[in-house]
Structure formats: C-alpha cells, structure tokens
PDB file of N, CA and C in Angstrom:
ATOM      1  N   MET A   1      29.696  21.463  46.535  1.00  0.00           N
ATOM      2  CA  MET A   1      29.857  21.477  45.241  1.00  0.00           C
ATOM      3  C   MET A   1      31.449  20.744  44.780  1.00  0.00           C
ATOM      4  N   GLN A   2      31.049  19.785  43.854  1.00  0.00           N
ATOM      5  CA  GLN A   2      32.246  18.887  43.525  1.00  0.00           C
ATOM      6  C   GLN A   2      32.979  19.453  42.134  1.00  0.00           C
ATOM      7  N   ARG A   3      34.174  19.369  42.153  1.00  0.00           N
ATOM      8  CA  ARG A   3      34.883  19.902  40.974  1.00  0.00           C
ATOM      9  C   ARG A   3      34.988  18.497  39.942  1.00  0.00           C
ATOM     10  N   ILE A   4      35.037  18.938  38.783  1.00  0.00           N
ATOM     11  CA  ILE A   4      35.046  17.816  37.519  1.00  0.00           C
ATOM     12  C   ILE A   4      36.258  16.934  37.775  1.00  0.00           C
ATOM     13  N   ALA A   5      37.396  17.448  38.298  1.00  0.00           N
ATOM     14  CA  ALA A   5      38.583  16.768  38.533  1.00  0.00           C
ATOM     15  C   ALA A   5      38.401  15.653  39.644  1.00  0.00           C
ATOM     16  N   GLU A   6      37.466  15.922  40.399  1.00  0.00           N
ATOM     17  CA  GLU A   6      37.144  15.168  41.499  1.00  0.00           C
ATOM     18  C   GLU A   6      36.062  13.895  41.273  1.00  0.00           C
ATOM     19  N   LEU A   7      35.762  14.049  40.047  1.00  0.00           N
ATOM     20  CA  LEU A   7      34.663  12.911  39.668  1.00  0.00           C
ATOM     21  C   LEU A   7      35.381  11.720  39.271  1.00  0.00           C
ATOM     22  N   GLU A   8      34.654  10.540  39.213  1.00  0.00           N
ATOM     23  CA  GLU A   8      35.269   9.433  38.786  1.00  0.00           C
ATOM     24  C   GLU A   8      35.626   9.537  37.315  1.00  0.00           C
ATOM     25  N   SER A   9      36.727   8.786  36.897  1.00  0.00           N
ATOM     26  CA  SER A   9      37.304   8.968  35.510  1.00  0.00           C
ATOM     27  C   SER A   9      36.200   8.610  34.494  1.00  0.00           C
ATOM     28  N   GLU A  10      35.394   7.670  34.683  1.00  0.00           N
ATOM     29  CA  GLU A  10      34.318   7.228  33.711  1.00  0.00           C
ATOM     30  C   GLU A  10      33.311   8.436  33.448  1.00  0.00           C
ATOM     31  N   VAL A  11      33.053   9.184  34.543  1.00  0.00           N
ATOM     32  CA  VAL A  11      31.934  10.287  34.581  1.00  0.00           C
ATOM     33  C   VAL A  11      32.697  11.410  33.785  1.00  0.00           C
ATOM     34  N   GLN A  12      33.975  11.726  34.059  1.00  0.00           N
ATOM     35  CA  GLN A  12      34.746  12.691  33.488  1.00  0.00           C
ATOM     36  C   GLN A  12      34.643  12.393  31.793  1.00  0.00           C
ATOM     37  N   GLN A  13      34.948  11.247  31.507  1.00  0.00           N
ATOM     38  CA  GLN A  13      35.035  10.763  30.025  1.00  0.00           C
ATOM     39  C   GLN A  13      33.679  11.007  29.557  1.00  0.00           C
ATOM     40  N   ARG A  14      32.659  10.520  30.089  1.00  0.00           N
ATOM     41  CA  ARG A  14      31.192  10.734  29.629  1.00  0.00           C
ATOM     42  C   ARG A  14      30.960  12.247  29.448  1.00  0.00           C
ATOM     43  N   LEU A  15      31.241  13.010  30.449  1.00  0.00           N
ATOM     44  CA  LEU A  15      31.063  14.345  30.507  1.00  0.00           C
ATOM     45  C   LEU A  15      31.918  15.191  29.340  1.00  0.00           C
ATOM     46  N   ALA A  16      32.997  14.682  29.235  1.00  0.00           N
ATOM     47  CA  ALA A  16      33.767  15.338  28.103  1.00  0.00           C
ATOM     48  C   ALA A  16      33.076  14.943  26.565  1.00  0.00           C
ATOM     49  N   GLN A  17      32.578  13.892  26.444  1.00  0.00           N
ATOM     50  CA  GLN A  17      32.029  13.354  25.312  1.00  0.00           C
ATOM     51  C   GLN A  17      30.729  14.143  25.031  1.00  0.00           C
ATOM     52  N   LYS A  18      29.942  14.350  26.143  1.00  0.00           N
ATOM     53  CA  LYS A  18      28.642  15.039  25.965  1.00  0.00           C
ATOM     54  C   LYS A  18      28.996  16.534  25.620  1.00  0.00           C
ATOM     55  N   LEU A  19      29.869  17.075  26.238  1.00  0.00           N
ATOM     56  CA  LEU A  19      30.165  18.458  25.874  1.00  0.00           C
ATOM     57  C   LEU A  19      30.821  18.738  24.599  1.00  0.00           C
ATOM     58  N   GLU A  20      31.477  17.851  23.986  1.00  0.00           N
ATOM     59  CA  GLU A  20      31.811  17.704  22.575  1.00  0.00           C
ATOM     60  C   GLU A  20      30.627  17.643  21.705  1.00  0.00           C
ATOM     61  N   GLU A  21      29.674  16.693  22.069  1.00  0.00           N
ATOM     62  CA  GLU A  21      28.300  16.626  21.283  1.00  0.00           C
ATOM     63  C   GLU A  21      27.746  18.112  21.362  1.00  0.00           C
ATOM     64  N   LEU A  22      27.562  18.683  22.426  1.00  0.00           N
ATOM     65  CA  LEU A  22      26.884  19.822  22.527  1.00  0.00           C
ATOM     66  C   LEU A  22      27.641  20.954  21.640  1.00  0.00           C
ATOM     67  N   ALA A  23      28.882  21.006  21.783  1.00  0.00           N
ATOM     68  CA  ALA A  23      29.598  22.088  20.866  1.00  0.00           C
ATOM     69  C   ALA A  23      29.205  21.975  19.509  1.00  0.00           C
ATOM     70  N   LEU A  24      29.089  20.542  18.928  1.00  0.00           N
ATOM     71  CA  LEU A  24      28.658  20.387  17.503  1.00  0.00           C
ATOM     72  C   LEU A  24      27.083  20.651  17.273  1.00  0.00           C
ATOM     73  N   ASN A  25      26.309  20.310  18.096  1.00  0.00           N
ATOM     74  CA  ASN A  25      24.789  20.361  18.045  1.00  0.00           C
ATOM     75  C   ASN A  25      24.238  20.541  19.290  1.00  0.00           C
ATOM     76  N   PRO A  26      24.027  21.766  19.816  1.00  0.00           N
ATOM     77  CA  PRO A  26      23.575  22.232  21.077  1.00  0.00           C
ATOM     78  C   PRO A  26      22.078  21.832  21.441  1.00  0.00           C
ATOM     79  N   ARG A  27      21.250  21.537  20.306  1.00  0.00           N
ATOM     80  CA  ARG A  27      19.932  21.080  20.393  1.00  0.00           C
ATOM     81  C   ARG A  27      19.818  19.554  20.164  1.00  0.00           C
ATOM     82  N   LEU A  28      20.526  18.890  20.965  1.00  0.00           N
ATOM     83  CA  LEU A  28      20.355  17.353  21.057  1.00  0.00           C
ATOM     84  C   LEU A  28      18.943  16.842  21.289  1.00  0.00           C
ATOM     85  N   GLU A  29      18.671  15.730  20.698  1.00  0.00           N
ATOM     86  CA  GLU A  29      17.384  15.264  21.007  1.00  0.00           C
ATOM     87  C   GLU A  29      17.059  15.102  22.548  1.00  0.00           C
ATOM     88  N   ASP A  30      18.039  14.728  23.285  1.00  0.00           N
ATOM     89  CA  ASP A  30      17.776  14.511  24.894  1.00  0.00           C
ATOM     90  C   ASP A  30      17.962  16.002  25.599  1.00  0.00           C
ATOM     91  N   ALA A  31      18.130  17.089  24.696  1.00  0.00           N
ATOM     92  CA  ALA A  31      18.221  18.324  25.435  1.00  0.00           C
ATOM     93  C   ALA A  31      16.813  18.937  25.540  1.00  0.00           C
ATOM     94  N   HIS A  32      16.483  19.486  26.676  1.00  0.00           N
ATOM     95  CA  HIS A  32      15.200  20.150  26.904  1.00  0.00           C
ATOM     96  C   HIS A  32      15.375  21.562  27.310  1.00  0.00           C
ATOM     97  N   PRO A  33      14.569  22.518  26.832  1.00  0.00           N
ATOM     98  CA  PRO A  33      14.621  23.970  27.190  1.00  0.00           C
ATOM     99  C   PRO A  33      14.276  23.984  28.607  1.00  0.00           C
ATOM    100  N   LEU A  34      14.608  24.904  29.480  1.00  0.00           N
ATOM    101  CA  LEU A  34      14.279  25.248  30.751  1.00  0.00           C
ATOM    102  C   LEU A  34      12.923  26.045  30.632  1.00  0.00           C
ATOM    103  N   LYS A  35      12.058  25.812  31.659  1.00  0.00           N
ATOM    104  CA  LYS A  35      10.824  26.602  31.624  1.00  0.00           C
ATOM    105  C   LYS A  35      10.948  28.077  31.555  1.00  0.00           C
ATOM    106  N   ASP A  36      10.236  28.781  30.911  1.00  0.00           N
ATOM    107  CA  ASP A  36      10.261  30.394  30.996  1.00  0.00           C
ATOM    108  C   ASP A  36      11.655  30.884  30.686  1.00  0.00           C
ATOM    109  N   THR A  37      12.360  30.238  29.855  1.00  0.00           N
ATOM    110  CA  THR A  37      13.616  30.821  29.300  1.00  0.00           C
ATOM    111  C   THR A  37      13.704  30.546  27.797  1.00  0.00           C
ATOM    112  N   GLU A  38      14.368  31.421  27.153  1.00  0.00           N
ATOM    113  CA  GLU A  38      14.459  31.197  25.585  1.00  0.00           C
ATOM    114  C   GLU A  38      15.732  30.524  25.216  1.00  0.00           C
ATOM    115  N   ARG A  39      16.800  30.750  25.988  1.00  0.00           N
ATOM    116  CA  ARG A  39      18.202  30.127  25.589  1.00  0.00           C
ATOM    117  C   ARG A  39      18.619  29.061  26.398  1.00  0.00           C
ATOM    118  N   LEU A  40      18.141  28.841  27.541  1.00  0.00           N
ATOM    119  CA  LEU A  40      18.743  27.830  28.563  1.00  0.00           C
ATOM    120  C   LEU A  40      18.123  26.547  28.381  1.00  0.00           C
ATOM    121  N   TYR A  41      19.050  25.432  28.325  1.00  0.00           N
ATOM    122  CA  TYR A  41      18.677  24.124  28.100  1.00  0.00           C
ATOM    123  C   TYR A  41      19.312  23.190  29.227  1.00  0.00           C
ATOM    124  N   LYS A  42      18.734  22.081  29.328  1.00  0.00           N
ATOM    125  CA  LYS A  42      19.331  21.107  30.269  1.00  0.00           C
ATOM    126  C   LYS A  42      19.398  19.651  29.596  1.00  0.00           C
ATOM    127  N   VAL A  43      20.350  18.954  29.954  1.00  0.00           N
ATOM    128  CA  VAL A  43      20.551  17.634  29.342  1.00  0.00           C
ATOM    129  C   VAL A  43      21.096  16.778  30.485  1.00  0.00           C
ATOM    130  N   ARG A  44      20.508  15.586  30.542  1.00  0.00           N
ATOM    131  CA  ARG A  44      20.904  14.628  31.579  1.00  0.00           C
ATOM    132  C   ARG A  44      22.048  13.636  31.119  1.00  0.00           C
ATOM    133  N   LEU A  45      22.927  13.541  32.053  1.00  0.00           N
ATOM    134  CA  LEU A  45      24.068  12.701  31.856  1.00  0.00           C
ATOM    135  C   LEU A  45      24.284  11.774  33.148  1.00  0.00           C
ATOM    136  N   GLY A  46      23.584  10.758  33.021  1.00  0.00           N
ATOM    137  CA  GLY A  46      23.348   9.676  34.207  1.00  0.00           C
ATOM    138  C   GLY A  46      22.878  10.340  35.358  1.00  0.00           C
ATOM    139  N   GLU A  47      23.635  10.543  36.450  1.00  0.00           N
ATOM    140  CA  GLU A  47      23.107  11.082  37.715  1.00  0.00           C
ATOM    141  C   GLU A  47      23.463  12.737  37.683  1.00  0.00           C
ATOM    142  N   TYR A  48      23.858  13.344  36.476  1.00  0.00           N
ATOM    143  CA  TYR A  48      24.237  14.779  36.387  1.00  0.00           C
ATOM    144  C   TYR A  48      23.341  15.418  35.505  1.00  0.00           C
ATOM    145  N   ARG A  49      23.192  16.744  35.714  1.00  0.00           N
ATOM    146  CA  ARG A  49      22.553  17.515  34.755  1.00  0.00           C
ATOM    147  C   ARG A  49      23.584  18.595  34.249  1.00  0.00           C
ATOM    148  N   ILE A  50      23.467  18.930  33.053  1.00  0.00           N
ATOM    149  CA  ILE A  50      24.283  19.978  32.339  1.00  0.00           C
ATOM    150  C   ILE A  50      23.303  21.046  31.992  1.00  0.00           C
ATOM    151  N   ILE A  51      23.446  22.221  32.591  1.00  0.00           N
ATOM    152  CA  ILE A  51      22.648  23.508  32.130  1.00  0.00           C
ATOM    153  C   ILE A  51      23.526  24.372  31.362  1.00  0.00           C
ATOM    154  N   TYR A  52      22.963  24.717  30.210  1.00  0.00           N
ATOM    155  CA  TYR A  52      23.634  25.477  29.272  1.00  0.00           C
ATOM    156  C   TYR A  52      22.958  26.503  28.491  1.00  0.00           C
ATOM    157  N   GLN A  53      23.532  27.364  28.108  1.00  0.00           N
ATOM    158  CA  GLN A  53      22.902  28.597  27.147  1.00  0.00           C
ATOM    159  C   GLN A  53      23.430  28.525  25.754  1.00  0.00           C
ATOM    160  N   ILE A  54      22.489  28.836  24.829  1.00  0.00           N
ATOM    161  CA  ILE A  54      22.870  28.760  23.423  1.00  0.00           C
ATOM    162  C   ILE A  54      22.656  30.143  22.841  1.00  0.00           C
ATOM    163  N   GLN A  55      23.693  30.621  22.086  1.00  0.00           N
ATOM    164  CA  GLN A  55      23.638  31.889  21.333  1.00  0.00           C
ATOM    165  C   GLN A  55      23.785  31.440  19.943  1.00  0.00           C
ATOM    166  N   ASP A  56      22.982  31.974  19.182  1.00  0.00           N
ATOM    167  CA  ASP A  56      23.074  31.236  17.731  1.00  0.00           C
ATOM    168  C   ASP A  56      23.878  32.192  16.632  1.00  0.00           C
ATOM    169  N   GLN A  57      24.006  33.403  16.859  1.00  0.00           N
ATOM    170  CA  GLN A  57      24.771  34.240  15.903  1.00  0.00           C
ATOM    171  C   GLN A  57      25.921  34.877  16.593  1.00  0.00           C
ATOM    172  N   PRO A  58      27.150  34.543  16.490  1.00  0.00           N
ATOM    173  CA  PRO A  58      27.714  33.258  16.116  1.00  0.00           C
ATOM    174  C   PRO A  58      27.255  32.176  17.205  1.00  0.00           C
ATOM    175  N   LEU A  59      27.384  30.893  16.733  1.00  0.00           N
ATOM    176  CA  LEU A  59      27.133  29.793  17.585  1.00  0.00           C
ATOM    177  C   LEU A  59      28.112  29.790  18.784  1.00  0.00           C
ATOM    178  N   LEU A  60      27.458  29.906  20.076  1.00  0.00           N
ATOM    179  CA  LEU A  60      28.292  29.801  21.256  1.00  0.00           C
ATOM    180  C   LEU A  60      27.401  29.131  22.262  1.00  0.00           C
ATOM    181  N   VAL A  61      28.041  28.033  22.850  1.00  0.00           N
ATOM    182  CA  VAL A  61      27.379  27.268  23.903  1.00  0.00           C
ATOM    183  C   VAL A  61      28.215  27.532  25.182  1.00  0.00           C
ATOM    184  N   THR A  62      27.473  28.063  26.193  1.00  0.00           N
ATOM    185  CA  THR A  62      28.021  28.364  27.390  1.00  0.00           C
ATOM    186  C   THR A  62      27.469  27.523  28.543  1.00  0.00           C
ATOM    187  N   VAL A  63      28.264  26.634  29.028  1.00  0.00           N
ATOM    188  CA  VAL A  63      27.854  25.869  30.243  1.00  0.00           C
ATOM    189  C   VAL A  63      27.714  26.535  31.482  1.00  0.00           C
ATOM    190  N   MET A  64      26.443  26.474  32.115  1.00  0.00           N
ATOM    191  CA  MET A  64      26.293  27.382  33.262  1.00  0.00           C
ATOM    192  C   MET A  64      26.506  26.644  34.559  1.00  0.00           C
ATOM    193  N   LYS A  65      26.159  25.356  34.365  1.00  0.00           N
ATOM    194  CA  LYS A  65      26.209  24.468  35.621  1.00  0.00           C
ATOM    195  C   LYS A  65      26.300  23.039  35.341  1.00  0.00           C
ATOM    196  N   ILE A  66      27.117  22.251  36.035  1.00  0.00           N
ATOM    197  CA  ILE A  66      26.967  20.861  36.021  1.00  0.00           C
ATOM    198  C   ILE A  66      26.779  20.439  37.467  1.00  0.00           C
ATOM    199  N   ALA A  67      25.674  19.680  37.676  1.00  0.00           N
ATOM    200  CA  ALA A  67      25.337  19.295  39.034  1.00  0.00           C
ATOM    201  C   ALA A  67      24.734  17.923  39.107  1.00  0.00           C
ATOM    202  N   HIS A  68      24.959  17.354  40.213  1.00  0.00           N
ATOM    203  CA  HIS A  68      24.505  16.063  40.522  1.00  0.00           C
ATOM    204  C   HIS A  68      22.953  16.239  40.746  1.00  0.00           C
ATOM    205  N   LEU A  69      22.070  15.276  40.492  1.00  0.00           N
ATOM    206  CA  LEU A  69      20.714  15.231  40.571  1.00  0.00           C
ATOM    207  C   LEU A  69      20.239  15.791  41.846  1.00  0.00           C
ATOM    208  N   LYS A  70      21.066  15.357  43.001  1.00  0.00           N
ATOM    209  CA  LYS A  70      20.681  15.823  44.404  1.00  0.00           C
ATOM    210  C   LYS A  70      20.871  17.223  44.658  1.00  0.00           C
ATOM    211  N   ASP A  71      21.701  17.791  43.872  1.00  0.00           N
ATOM    212  CA  ASP A  71      22.177  19.208  44.114  1.00  0.00           C
ATOM    213  C   ASP A  71      21.398  20.086  43.099  1.00  0.00           C
ATOM    214  N   TYR A  72      20.777  19.591  42.097  1.00  0.00           N
ATOM    215  CA  TYR A  72      20.136  20.223  40.945  1.00  0.00           C
ATOM    216  C   TYR A  72      19.044  21.044  41.467  1.00  0.00           C
TER     217      TYR A  72
END
C-alpha cells in the first residue's frame, strides 16, 4: 500500500482536485455505484480508483480507499 505523500506530485495534485470535486458533487458523471451497494461509489483517476461513500442528510462524503488499478 502506498501513501498519498509517496505518489508523484502530479498524481497528488490531480487527486486533490478530484477530491474537491467530489466534496461539491459526489455524484459526478464519471462516478459509478458499486454493485450491490446503495451508497458506495467508485471514480477513476488515471491509474487509480477512489472508492467512497455518500451520506445525503447531511451531505457527507467519506473516502474509503484510494488504490492503484493493480491493487484494486
């Protein structure tokens, strides 16, 4: 498992931008619900996947996992 701080700076910047987007709108066009779940979603960020949970009232987005495709 790799820590975010160990990722290339470009990947860190793209990750930070995508997390900000998710905080504002967790149901982005490129977000897909995980099968057999009600509130878990995945979004692709290059070679990485972000798995997160959405709570609507109040709106809360919890990142469960950020993983490289080979570890996903």
